[in-house]
Coordinates of C-alpha atoms in Angstrom, one line a residue:
X1 CA 114.2 98.3 96.3
X2 CA 115.4 95.8 98.9
X3 CA 118.9 95.8 100.4
X4 CA 120.0 92.8 98.3
X5 CA 118.9 94.5 95.1
X6 CA 120.7 97.7 96.2
X7 CA 123.9 95.9 96.8
X8 CA 123.7 94.1 93.5
X9 CA 123.0 97.4 91.7
X10 CA 126.0 99.1 93.4
X11 CA 128.2 96.1 92.7
X12 CA 127.1 96.1 89.1
X13 CA 127.8 99.8 88.7
X14 CA 131.3 99.5 90.3
X15 CA 132.0 96.6 88.0
X16 CA 130.9 98.6 85.0
X17 CA 133.1 101.5 86.0
X18 CA 136.1 99.2 86.4
X19 CA 135.5 97.7 83.0
X20 CA 135.2 101.1 81.3
X21 CA 138.4 102.4 82.9
X22 CA 140.3 99.3 81.8
X23 CA 139.6 99.9 78.1
X24 CA 141.8 102.0 75.9
X25 CA 140.1 105.3 75.2
X26 CA 140.2 104.9 71.4
X27 CA 138.6 101.5 71.5
X28 CA 136.0 102.7 74.0
X29 CA 135.2 105.7 71.8
X30 CA 134.8 103.6 68.7
X31 CA 132.6 101.1 70.5
X32 CA 130.4 103.8 72.1
X33 CA 130.0 105.8 68.9
X34 CA 129.2 102.8 66.7
X35 CA 126.7 101.4 69.2
X36 CA 124.0 103.9 68.4
X37 CA 121.5 101.1 68.0
X38 CA 117.7 100.7 68.0
X39 CA 115.3 100.4 70.9
X40 CA 112.5 98.0 70.0
X41 CA 109.5 99.2 72.1
X42 CA 106.5 97.0 72.6
X43 CA 103.2 98.6 73.4
X44 CA 100.8 95.9 74.7
X45 CA 97.1 95.7 74.2
X46 CA 94.1 96.0 76.5
X47 CA 93.6 93.6 79.5
X48 CA 97.2 92.5 79.6
X49 CA 99.0 91.8 82.9
X50 CA 102.6 93.0 83.3
X51 CA 103.8 89.4 83.3
X52 CA 101.9 88.6 80.0
X53 CA 103.3 91.8 78.4
X54 CA 106.9 90.8 79.5
X55 CA 106.3 87.3 78.1
X56 CA 105.2 88.8 74.8
X57 CA 108.4 91.0 74.8
X58 CA 110.5 87.9 75.2
X59 CA 108.8 86.3 72.3
X60 CA 109.5 89.4 70.1
X61 CA 113.1 89.2 71.1
X62 CA 113.2 85.5 70.0
X63 CA 111.3 86.2 66.7
X64 CA 113.4 89.2 65.6
X65 CA 117.1 89.7 65.5
X66 CA 119.4 91.1 68.2
X67 CA 121.1 93.4 65.7
X68 CA 119.8 95.5 62.8
X69 CA 120.7 94.5 59.2
X70 CA 123.7 97.0 59.5
X71 CA 124.9 95.3 62.7
X72 CA 123.6 97.8 65.2
X73 CA 122.4 96.4 68.6
X74 CA 118.7 96.2 69.3
X75 CA 117.4 96.7 72.8
X76 CA 113.9 95.3 73.6
X77 CA 111.9 97.5 75.9
X78 CA 108.3 97.2 77.3
X79 CA 106.1 100.3 77.2
X80 CA 103.5 99.0 79.5
X81 CA 99.8 99.9 79.3
X82 CA 97.9 98.7 82.4
X83 CA 94.4 99.8 81.4
X84 CA 91.5 97.4 81.9
X85 CA 89.6 95.9 79.0
X86 CA 86.6 93.9 77.8
X87 CA 87.4 90.3 78.9
X88 CA 84.4 90.4 81.2
X89 CA 82.2 90.9 78.1
X90 CA 83.9 88.1 76.2
X91 CA 83.2 85.7 79.1
X92 CA 79.5 86.8 79.3
X93 CA 79.2 86.6 75.5
X94 CA 80.5 83.0 75.5
X95 CA 78.2 82.0 78.4
X96 CA 75.1 83.4 76.5
X97 CA 76.1 81.5 73.4
X98 CA 76.5 78.3 75.4
X99 CA 73.0 78.6 76.7
X100 CA 71.5 78.0 73.3
X101 CA 71.8 74.2 73.5
X102 CA 75.4 74.5 72.3
X103 CA 74.3 75.6 68.8
X104 CA 76.4 78.7 68.9
X105 CA 79.2 77.8 71.3
X106 CA 82.4 79.5 70.2
X107 CA 80.9 80.9 67.0
X108 CA 81.9 84.5 67.5
X109 CA 82.6 85.0 63.8
X110 CA 79.1 83.9 63.0
X111 CA 77.8 86.6 65.3
X112 CA 79.5 89.4 63.5
X113 CA 78.6 88.0 60.1
X114 CA 75.0 88.1 61.1
X115 CA 75.5 91.7 62.5
X116 CA 76.7 92.7 59.0
X117 CA 73.8 90.9 57.2
X118 CA 75.9 88.1 55.8
X119 CA 74.8 84.5 55.6
X120 CA 71.4 83.0 55.3
X121 CA 72.2 80.5 58.1
X122 CA 71.3 83.1 60.7
X123 CA 67.8 83.4 59.2
X124 CA 67.3 79.7 59.4
X125 CA 68.4 79.6 63.0
X126 CA 66.0 82.4 64.0
X127 CA 63.2 80.6 62.2
X128 CA 64.0 77.4 64.3
X129 CA 64.8 79.3 67.5
X130 CA 62.9 82.7 67.4
X131 CA 64.5 83.8 70.7
X132 CA 67.9 84.1 68.9
X133 CA 66.7 87.3 67.1
X134 CA 66.5 89.2 70.4
X135 CA 69.8 87.5 71.6
X136 CA 71.7 88.9 68.6
X137 CA 70.5 92.5 69.1
X138 CA 71.1 92.3 72.9
X139 CA 74.6 90.9 72.5
X140 CA 75.5 93.2 69.7
X141 CA 74.5 96.3 71.6
X142 CA 76.3 95.2 74.7
X143 CA 79.4 94.4 72.8
X144 CA 79.6 97.7 71.0
X145 CA 78.9 99.7 74.2
X146 CA 81.6 97.9 76.1
X147 CA 84.1 98.2 73.2
X148 CA 83.6 101.9 72.8
X149 CA 84.0 102.4 76.5
X150 CA 87.3 100.5 76.6
X151 CA 89.0 101.5 73.4
X152 CA 87.9 105.1 73.0
X153 CA 86.0 106.9 75.8
X154 CA 88.5 106.0 78.6
X155 CA 91.4 107.5 76.7
X156 CA 90.9 110.9 78.4
X157 CA 91.1 109.5 81.9
X158 CA 93.9 110.6 84.2
X159 CA 95.1 107.0 84.6
X160 CA 95.7 106.8 80.8
X161 CA 97.4 110.2 80.8
X162 CA 99.7 108.8 83.5
X163 CA 100.5 105.8 81.3
X164 CA 101.5 108.2 78.5
X165 CA 103.6 110.2 80.9
X166 CA 105.5 107.0 81.8
X167 CA 106.1 106.2 78.1
X168 CA 107.4 109.7 77.5
X169 CA 109.9 109.4 80.3
X170 CA 111.2 106.2 78.7
X171 CA 111.5 107.9 75.4
X172 CA 113.4 110.8 76.9
X173 CA 116.0 108.4 78.3
X174 CA 116.6 106.5 75.0
X175 CA 116.6 109.7 73.0
X176 CA 119.3 111.2 75.3
X177 CA 121.4 108.0 74.6
X178 CA 121.2 108.7 70.8
X179 CA 119.1 105.6 70.2
X180 CA 116.8 105.2 67.2
X181 CA 113.4 103.8 68.0
X182 CA 111.1 101.1 66.5
X183 CA 107.7 100.8 68.2
X184 CA 105.4 97.8 67.7
X185 CA 101.9 98.2 69.1
X186 CA 99.1 95.8 69.5
X187 CA 95.4 96.5 69.9
X188 CA 94.8 99.4 72.3
X189 CA 98.5 100.0 72.5
X190 CA 98.1 101.7 69.1
X191 CA 96.3 104.6 70.9
X192 CA 99.4 105.1 73.1
X193 CA 101.9 104.5 70.3
X194 CA 100.6 107.4 68.3
X195 CA 101.2 109.8 71.2
X196 CA 104.6 108.2 71.8
X197 CA 105.5 108.6 68.1
X198 CA 104.7 112.3 68.2
X199 CA 106.8 112.7 71.4
X200 CA 109.7 110.7 70.1
X201 CA 109.8 112.6 66.8
X202 CA 110.0 115.8 68.7
X203 CA 113.0 114.5 70.7
X204 CA 114.9 113.0 67.8
X205 CA 113.4 113.7 64.3
X206 CA 111.0 111.6 62.1
X207 CA 113.9 109.7 60.4
X208 CA 114.9 108.1 63.7
X209 CA 111.5 106.7 64.7
X210 CA 109.3 104.0 63.0
X211 CA 106.0 102.4 64.1
X212 CA 104.6 99.0 63.2
X213 CA 100.8 98.7 64.0
X214 CA 99.3 95.3 64.8
X215 CA 95.5 95.1 65.0
X216 CA 95.2 98.9 65.4
X217 CA 92.3 100.1 67.4
X218 CA 93.0 103.6 66.2
X219 CA 91.9 105.0 62.8
X220 CA 95.1 107.1 62.6
X221 CA 98.3 105.3 61.8
X222 CA 102.0 106.4 62.1
X223 CA 103.4 103.5 60.1
X224 CA 102.7 100.2 58.4
X225 CA 100.0 98.0 59.8
X226 CA 98.5 94.4 59.8
X227 CA 94.9 93.6 60.4
X228 CA 93.2 90.2 60.1
X229 CA 89.8 90.0 58.4
X230 CA 88.4 87.8 61.2
X231 CA 89.5 90.1 64.1
X232 CA 86.2 90.5 65.9
X233 CA 87.3 93.3 68.1
X234 CA 88.4 95.6 65.3
X235 CA 85.4 94.5 63.2
X236 CA 83.3 95.7 66.1
X237 CA 84.9 99.1 65.9
X238 CA 84.5 99.1 62.1
X239 CA 80.7 98.9 62.6
X240 CA 80.7 102.1 64.5
X241 CA 83.3 104.2 62.7
X242 CA 86.5 104.2 60.6
X243 CA 89.3 101.8 61.2
X244 CA 92.3 100.7 59.1
X245 CA 91.6 98.3 56.2
X246 CA 92.1 94.6 56.5
X247 CA 95.5 93.4 55.2
X248 CA 95.2 89.6 55.6
X249 CA 92.6 86.9 55.2
X250 CA 93.1 84.3 58.0
X251 CA 91.7 80.9 58.6
X252 CA 88.4 80.3 60.5
X253 CA 88.7 79.5 64.1
X254 CA 88.3 75.8 63.6
X255 CA 91.2 75.7 61.2
X256 CA 93.7 77.8 63.1
X257 CA 96.4 76.0 65.1
X258 CA 97.4 77.1 68.6
X259 CA 99.6 80.2 68.8
X260 CA 103.1 80.8 70.2
X261 CA 101.8 80.5 73.7
X262 CA 99.9 77.2 73.0
X263 CA 96.5 78.9 73.3
X264 CA 93.7 79.5 70.8
X265 CA 91.8 82.7 70.3
X266 CA 88.1 82.7 69.5
X267 CA 87.9 86.4 68.7
X268 CA 90.9 86.5 66.4
X269 CA 92.6 89.4 68.2
X270 CA 95.4 87.9 70.2
X271 CA 99.1 88.9 69.5
X272 CA 100.7 85.5 70.2
X273 CA 97.6 83.4 69.3
X274 CA 96.9 85.1 65.9
X275 CA 99.2 87.9 64.7
X276 CA 102.6 86.4 65.5
X277 CA 101.5 82.8 64.9
X278 CA 103.7 81.4 62.1
X279 CA 100.7 79.4 60.8
X280 CA 98.7 82.6 60.2
X281 CA 99.4 85.0 57.3
X282 CA 99.7 88.1 59.5
X283 CA 103.0 86.9 61.0
X284 CA 104.9 87.2 57.6
X285 CA 103.6 90.7 57.0
X286 CA 104.6 91.9 60.5
X287 CA 108.1 90.5 60.1
X288 CA 108.4 92.2 56.7
X289 CA 107.2 95.5 58.3
X290 CA 109.7 95.2 61.2
X291 CA 112.7 94.4 59.0
X292 CA 111.8 97.2 56.5
X293 CA 111.6 99.6 59.5
X294 CA 115.0 98.5 60.8
X295 CA 116.6 99.0 57.4
X296 CA 115.1 102.5 57.2
X297 CA 116.5 103.3 60.6
X298 CA 119.9 102.0 59.6
X299 CA 119.9 104.5 56.7
X300 CA 119.1 107.4 59.0
X301 CA 122.2 109.6 59.6
X302 CA 123.8 109.7 63.0
X303 CA 123.2 112.9 65.1
X304 CA 125.0 114.6 68.0
X305 CA 123.9 113.4 71.5
X306 CA 121.2 115.8 73.0
X307 CA 121.5 117.0 76.6
X308 CA 120.3 114.5 79.2
X309 CA 117.0 115.8 80.8
X310 CA 117.3 117.1 84.4
X311 CA 115.6 115.3 87.2
X312 CA 112.2 116.9 87.9
X313 CA 110.8 116.5 91.4
X314 CA 107.1 115.7 91.3
X315 CA 105.5 118.0 93.9
X316 CA 103.4 116.5 96.7
X317 CA 99.7 116.7 95.7
X318 CA 98.2 115.4 98.9
X319 CA 97.8 118.9 100.5
X320 CA 98.6 120.0 104.0
X321 CA 98.3 117.6 106.9
X322 CA 94.9 117.9 108.7
X323 CA 94.9 120.0 111.8
X324 CA 95.0 117.8 115.0
X325 CA 91.6 117.6 116.6
X326 CA 91.6 116.9 120.4
X327 CA 88.7 116.1 122.7
X328 CA 88.2 118.8 125.4
X329 CA 90.9 118.4 128.0
X330 CA 90.2 118.3 131.7
X331 CA 91.8 120.9 133.8
X332 CA 91.3 122.9 137.0
X333 CA 92.0 126.2 135.0
X334 CA 91.7 126.6 131.3
X335 CA 91.3 129.6 129.1
X336 CA 88.5 129.1 126.6
X337 CA 87.6 132.6 125.4
X338 CA 89.0 136.1 125.3
X339 CA 86.7 139.1 124.7
X340 CA 88.1 142.5 123.9
X341 CA 85.9 145.7 124.0
X342 CA 86.9 149.2 123.0
X343 CA 84.7 152.3 122.8
X344 CA 87.0 153.9 120.2
X345 CA 86.9 150.8 118.0
X346 CA 89.7 149.0 116.3
X347 CA 90.4 149.1 112.5
X348 CA 91.2 145.7 110.9
X349 CA 92.6 145.5 107.4
X350 CA 92.7 142.3 105.2
X351 CA 95.7 141.5 103.1
X352 CA 95.9 138.5 100.8
X353 CA 99.5 138.0 101.9
X354 CA 99.1 138.6 105.7
X355 CA 95.4 138.0 106.4
X356 CA 93.6 140.2 109.0
X357 CA 95.8 142.6 111.0
X358 CA 95.1 145.5 113.3
X359 CA 95.3 148.8 111.4
X360 CA 94.9 151.2 114.4
X361 CA 92.3 153.0 116.5
X362 CA 89.7 155.4 115.2
X363 CA 89.9 159.0 116.5
X364 CA 88.0 159.4 119.7
X365 CA 87.4 162.4 121.9
X366 CA 87.0 162.2 125.6
X367 CA 87.5 159.2 127.8
X368 CA 88.1 155.9 126.0
X369 CA 87.2 152.7 127.7
X370 CA 88.8 149.4 126.9
X371 CA 88.6 145.9 128.5
X372 CA 89.9 142.4 128.0
X373 CA 88.0 139.5 129.6
X374 CA 89.6 136.1 130.1
X375 CA 86.9 133.4 130.4
X376 CA 87.1 129.7 131.1
X377 CA 86.9 127.1 133.8
X378 CA 88.6 128.4 136.9
X379 CA 89.6 131.7 135.1
X380 CA 87.0 134.4 134.5
X381 CA 89.3 137.4 135.1
X382 CA 89.4 140.8 133.4
X383 CA 91.4 143.9 132.8
X384 CA 89.5 147.2 132.4
X385 CA 91.2 150.4 131.4
X386 CA 90.2 154.1 131.0
X387 CA 92.4 156.3 128.7
X388 CA 92.4 160.1 128.9
X389 CA 91.0 160.3 132.5
X390 CA 91.5 163.7 134.1
X391 CA 93.5 163.5 137.3
X392 CA 93.7 166.3 139.8
X393 CA 97.1 167.8 140.5
X394 CA 98.7 166.8 137.2
X395 CA 99.4 169.2 134.4
X396 CA 101.2 166.8 132.2
X397 CA 99.9 166.7 128.7
X398 CA 100.4 162.9 128.4
X399 CA 97.2 161.0 128.4
X400 CA 96.2 159.6 131.7
X401 CA 95.5 155.9 132.1
X402 CA 94.0 153.9 134.9
X403 CA 93.4 150.1 134.9
X404 CA 91.8 147.6 137.2
X405 CA 92.9 144.0 137.3
X406 CA 90.5 141.3 138.7
X407 CA 91.6 137.7 138.9
X408 CA 94.1 137.8 136.2
X409 CA 97.0 135.3 136.1
X410 CA 100.2 137.2 136.9
X411 CA 102.1 138.2 133.7
X412 CA 99.2 137.6 131.4
X413 CA 98.7 141.3 131.1
X414 CA 102.4 141.9 130.6
X415 CA 102.9 139.9 127.4
X416 CA 101.4 140.2 124.0
X417 CA 98.8 137.4 123.7
X418 CA 98.7 135.9 120.2
X419 CA 94.9 135.8 119.9
X420 CA 94.6 135.2 116.1
X421 CA 91.6 136.5 114.2
X422 CA 88.4 137.6 115.9
X423 CA 85.4 135.4 115.3
X424 CA 83.5 138.5 114.0
X425 CA 86.0 138.7 111.1
X426 CA 86.1 134.9 110.5
X427 CA 82.3 135.0 110.1
X428 CA 82.8 137.4 107.1
X429 CA 84.4 134.6 105.0
X430 CA 86.3 135.6 101.9
X431 CA 86.7 139.4 101.4
X432 CA 88.5 141.4 98.8
X433 CA 92.1 142.4 99.4
X434 CA 92.4 145.7 101.3
X435 CA 89.0 145.4 103.1
X436 CA 88.9 147.5 106.3
X437 CA 86.5 146.7 109.1
X438 CA 85.8 148.7 112.3
X439 CA 85.1 146.5 115.4
X440 CA 84.2 147.6 118.9
X441 CA 84.1 144.1 120.3
X442 CA 86.3 141.1 119.4
X443 CA 85.8 137.5 120.5
X444 CA 88.6 135.0 120.4
X445 CA 87.8 131.4 121.2
X446 CA 88.7 127.8 120.5
X447 CA 92.5 128.3 120.4
X448 CA 93.3 128.7 124.1
X449 CA 92.5 125.4 125.7
X450 CA 96.0 124.9 127.1
X451 CA 97.0 128.6 127.2
X452 CA 96.9 128.9 131.0
X453 CA 99.5 126.1 131.2
X454 CA 102.1 128.7 130.2
X455 CA 101.5 130.5 133.5
X456 CA 101.8 127.4 135.7
X457 CA 104.6 127.7 138.2
X458 CA 106.4 124.3 138.2
X459 CA 109.2 125.3 140.5
X460 CA 107.4 123.6 143.4
X461 CA 106.2 120.0 143.7
X462 CA 102.6 120.8 143.1
X463 CA 101.9 123.1 140.1
X464 CA 99.8 126.2 140.7
X465 CA 98.6 129.4 139.0
X466 CA 99.3 132.8 140.6
X467 CA 96.4 135.2 140.4
X468 CA 96.1 138.9 141.3
X469 CA 93.1 140.9 142.1
X470 CA 92.0 144.3 143.6
X471 CA 94.9 145.8 141.7
X472 CA 94.5 149.5 140.6
X473 CA 97.2 150.9 138.3
X474 CA 97.0 154.6 137.7
X475 CA 98.9 156.9 135.3
X476 CA 100.8 158.0 138.4
X477 CA 102.0 154.4 138.9
X478 CA 100.2 154.2 142.2
X479 CA 99.4 150.7 143.4
X480 CA 96.4 150.2 145.7
X481 CA 94.9 147.1 147.3
X482 CA 97.0 144.6 145.5
X483 CA 96.1 141.0 146.4
X484 CA 98.0 137.9 145.1
X485 CA 97.2 134.3 145.7
X486 CA 97.9 130.8 144.3
X487 CA 95.5 128.1 143.2
X488 CA 96.6 124.5 142.5
X489 CA 96.6 123.5 138.9
X490 CA 96.1 120.1 137.2
X491 CA 95.4 119.2 133.6
X492 CA 94.7 116.0 131.6
X493 CA 95.1 116.3 127.8
X494 CA 92.1 115.4 125.7
X495 CA 92.4 112.4 123.3
X496 CA 93.5 113.0 119.7
X497 CA 90.3 112.4 117.7
X498 CA 91.8 112.3 114.2
X499 CA 94.8 110.1 114.9
X500 CA 94.1 107.8 111.9
X501 CA 93.8 110.7 109.4
X502 CA 97.1 112.2 110.6
X503 CA 98.8 108.8 110.3
X504 CA 97.4 108.2 106.8
X505 CA 98.6 111.6 105.6
X506 CA 102.0 111.1 107.1
X507 CA 102.3 107.7 105.6
X508 CA 101.2 108.9 102.1
X509 CA 103.7 111.7 102.3
X510 CA 106.4 109.3 103.3
X511 CA 105.6 107.0 100.4
X512 CA 105.7 110.0 98.0
X513 CA 109.1 111.0 99.3
X514 CA 110.4 107.5 99.1
X515 CA 109.1 107.1 95.5
X516 CA 110.8 110.4 94.5
X517 CA 114.0 109.2 96.1
X518 CA 113.9 106.0 94.1
X519 CA 113.2 108.0 91.0
X520 CA 116.1 110.2 91.7
X521 CA 118.4 107.2 92.3
X522 CA 117.3 105.7 89.0
X523 CA 117.7 109.0 87.2
X524 CA 121.3 109.2 88.6
X525 CA 122.1 105.8 87.3
X526 CA 120.7 106.5 83.9
X527 CA 122.5 109.9 83.9
X528 CA 125.8 108.1 84.7
X529 CA 125.2 105.8 81.7
X530 CA 124.6 108.8 79.5
X531 CA 127.8 110.6 80.8
X532 CA 130.0 107.5 80.1
X533 CA 128.7 107.4 76.5
X534 CA 129.0 111.2 76.0
X535 CA 132.6 111.4 77.3
X536 CA 133.8 108.7 75.0
X537 CA 131.7 109.2 71.8
X538 CA 132.9 111.6 69.2
X539 CA 130.3 113.8 67.5
X540 CA 129.7 113.2 63.8
X541 CA 131.4 116.5 62.9
X542 CA 134.7 115.1 64.5
X543 CA 134.7 111.8 62.7

């Protein structure tokens, strides 16, 4: 929503609040309570743009009244279906008919009469033009395959489920405002309206919902229907299964005047061209069905307002952002691999909650040797320790330790290095919860490219790393032959290789959050409308 629209919306809301507050409460309550009107929902057919569907909704609002026979207000609402259809087949069909020297141009009704074995004229045509026999079968098979794909098989697709979910959200809103509902569906819209009817009845009760079916593509009906005998689309469905019976005989194509939109319809299926066309018998039947449904809704008793549904945040389904992938960076010193060895061995335990973690050392008698090697460009140092070494002149029962450090950055051995999971365990893949593994050697790699940067001394103009070597640490805390030196350090970060993927994920998540914010704003506005009505409208039991 742009800024102008937002300002207009806010101004409109403020104006509405001011108007509501200016009315006497008794008058406001009476107006709100008596205005439990009807929502006239239009379910468009297949291959209909949003603009065309809205135009049809405007026509419906012009054809039918703004109030019910009892004087209740009618609100016209589009329940849009954006699924694709079979117009591409119709164009191909017409082109193929034109190719026959114009003999069959525009004669769709003749095609279906022949398909049902009606009319000797087809036999005469085939005798004169034998190739027409194969044309009939080819066109007929193509038409039925396309028709079945569009009107039936696609109905289980996620996109169509998403359409139904949108319709249900609209129904929830109107039901919360105590509105009765009249649904008029055309063509494939009848597949959606049956689902919408079931949902609406569950929200309000069957006496508060009515359906008028126009050219129904579904064999199941939830209300009165109209179907022209020369509707080629529905006749195509009839040849493959059960559809609703015809209700009206309409003029042949050549005798039918243009419809409400000024257009003509060769296949006898259009809403404005055929079914609502005042010159076609179907329009009178549909009007009678609509007015009968409105009278029935007027007779339905009023009911207390149900609670307004809470806003439900739709969780992000795009998954976690991909890990950043960098090209190898250039550096004078970089830690690429750490290898740990232990003669006693280390127990690792897998938990579904924590992953792999050290579970302790195995019992070991005698001297235990352990080492950690730091490998990488300019690094290649190690720490080697012996535990339980007998030392002369000491009777202490504590275990004796002696370690040797060779070319190890200062402080690296004094902190707990977060090495992650050893490659030996990663190679196992998925394992059951509680699995225990004994390792004598553990290799960590791939996660330490910039680790040595943590030990760069930046207190001077030129960064450097401090190393120590020839350092013997005994259990007695003796220090021997300690040597410390500095080496200059420089680094150049590697390029981010998956920059576009990271940006795409970030943008998709941003759009998701923005859409959810817009939904929440719209929900808040609708909720405000509901609360105004609820606060001023007395329940039937209080009247």
